[in-house]
Coordinates of C-alpha atoms in Angstrom, one line a residue:
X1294 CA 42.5 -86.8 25.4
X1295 CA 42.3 -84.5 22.4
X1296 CA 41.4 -80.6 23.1
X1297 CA 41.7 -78.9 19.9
X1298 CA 41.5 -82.0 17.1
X1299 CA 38.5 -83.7 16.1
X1300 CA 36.9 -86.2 14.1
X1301 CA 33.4 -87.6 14.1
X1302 CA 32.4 -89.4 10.9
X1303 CA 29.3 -86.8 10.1
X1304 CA 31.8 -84.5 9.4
X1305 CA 34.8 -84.2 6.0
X1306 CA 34.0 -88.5 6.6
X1307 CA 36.1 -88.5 9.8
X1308 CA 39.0 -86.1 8.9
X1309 CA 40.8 -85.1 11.7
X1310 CA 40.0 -81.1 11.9
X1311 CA 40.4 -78.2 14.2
X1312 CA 37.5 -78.0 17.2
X1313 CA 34.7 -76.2 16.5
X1314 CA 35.3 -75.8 12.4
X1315 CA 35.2 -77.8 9.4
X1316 CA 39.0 -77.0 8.7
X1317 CA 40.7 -80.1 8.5
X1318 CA 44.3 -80.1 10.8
X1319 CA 46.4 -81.5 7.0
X1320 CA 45.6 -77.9 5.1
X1321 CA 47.1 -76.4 8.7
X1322 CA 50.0 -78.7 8.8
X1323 CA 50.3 -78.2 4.4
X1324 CA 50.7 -74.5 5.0
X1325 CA 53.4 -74.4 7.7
X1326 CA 54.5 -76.5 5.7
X1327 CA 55.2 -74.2 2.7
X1328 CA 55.9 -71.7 5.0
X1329 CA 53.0 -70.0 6.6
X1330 CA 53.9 -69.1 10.4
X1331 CA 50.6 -69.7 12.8
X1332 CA 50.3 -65.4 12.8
X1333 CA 49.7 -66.2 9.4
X1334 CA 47.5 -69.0 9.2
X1335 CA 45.7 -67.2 12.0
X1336 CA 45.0 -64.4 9.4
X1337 CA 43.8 -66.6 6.7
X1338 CA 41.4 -68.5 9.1
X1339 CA 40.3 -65.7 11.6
X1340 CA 37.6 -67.0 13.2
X1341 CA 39.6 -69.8 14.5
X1342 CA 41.1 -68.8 18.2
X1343 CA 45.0 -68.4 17.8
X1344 CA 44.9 -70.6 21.1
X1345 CA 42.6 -73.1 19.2
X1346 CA 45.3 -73.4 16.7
X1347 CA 48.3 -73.0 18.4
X1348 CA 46.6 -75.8 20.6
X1349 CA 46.0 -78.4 18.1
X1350 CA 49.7 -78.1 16.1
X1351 CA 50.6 -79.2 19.7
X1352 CA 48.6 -81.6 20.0
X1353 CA 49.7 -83.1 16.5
X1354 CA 53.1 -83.3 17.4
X1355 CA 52.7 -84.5 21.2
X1356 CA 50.8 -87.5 19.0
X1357 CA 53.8 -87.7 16.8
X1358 CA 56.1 -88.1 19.2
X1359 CA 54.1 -90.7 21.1
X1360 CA 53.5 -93.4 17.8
X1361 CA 56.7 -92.6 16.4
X1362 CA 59.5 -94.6 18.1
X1363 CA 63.0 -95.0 16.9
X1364 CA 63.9 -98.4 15.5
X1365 CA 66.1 -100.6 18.1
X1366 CA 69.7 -101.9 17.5
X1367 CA 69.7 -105.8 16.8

């Protein structure tokens, strides 16, 4: 079960976002993705817990790694 990512269809139509906030979890995965470390996505989003966010990029990935599966030898 989730902890730290939502999505209920009342809010940004269902977008998957951080607990608590209307921040959707793609602008947190766009800027460590050009770079931004959580300290500093923690700065530019303060009143998100750093335990909230740390939380939910883990969550992300734990749900990565459980839909993505290696393709098997024929």
């Amino acid at each position: 079960m989730k902890r730290y990512i939502v999505s209920h269809p009342e809010i940004l139509g269902g977008t998957p976002c951080i607990v608590g906030t209307r921040v959707p979890l793609s602008r947190v995965v766009f800027l460590l993705r050009e770079g931004y470390t959580l300290d500093a996505i923690h700065s530019e989003y303060p009143h998100i817990e750093f335990t909230v966010l740390s939380g939910a990029v883990d969550e992300l990935i734990e749900s990565i790694e459980h839909t993505v599966h290696a393709p098997q030898a024929i």
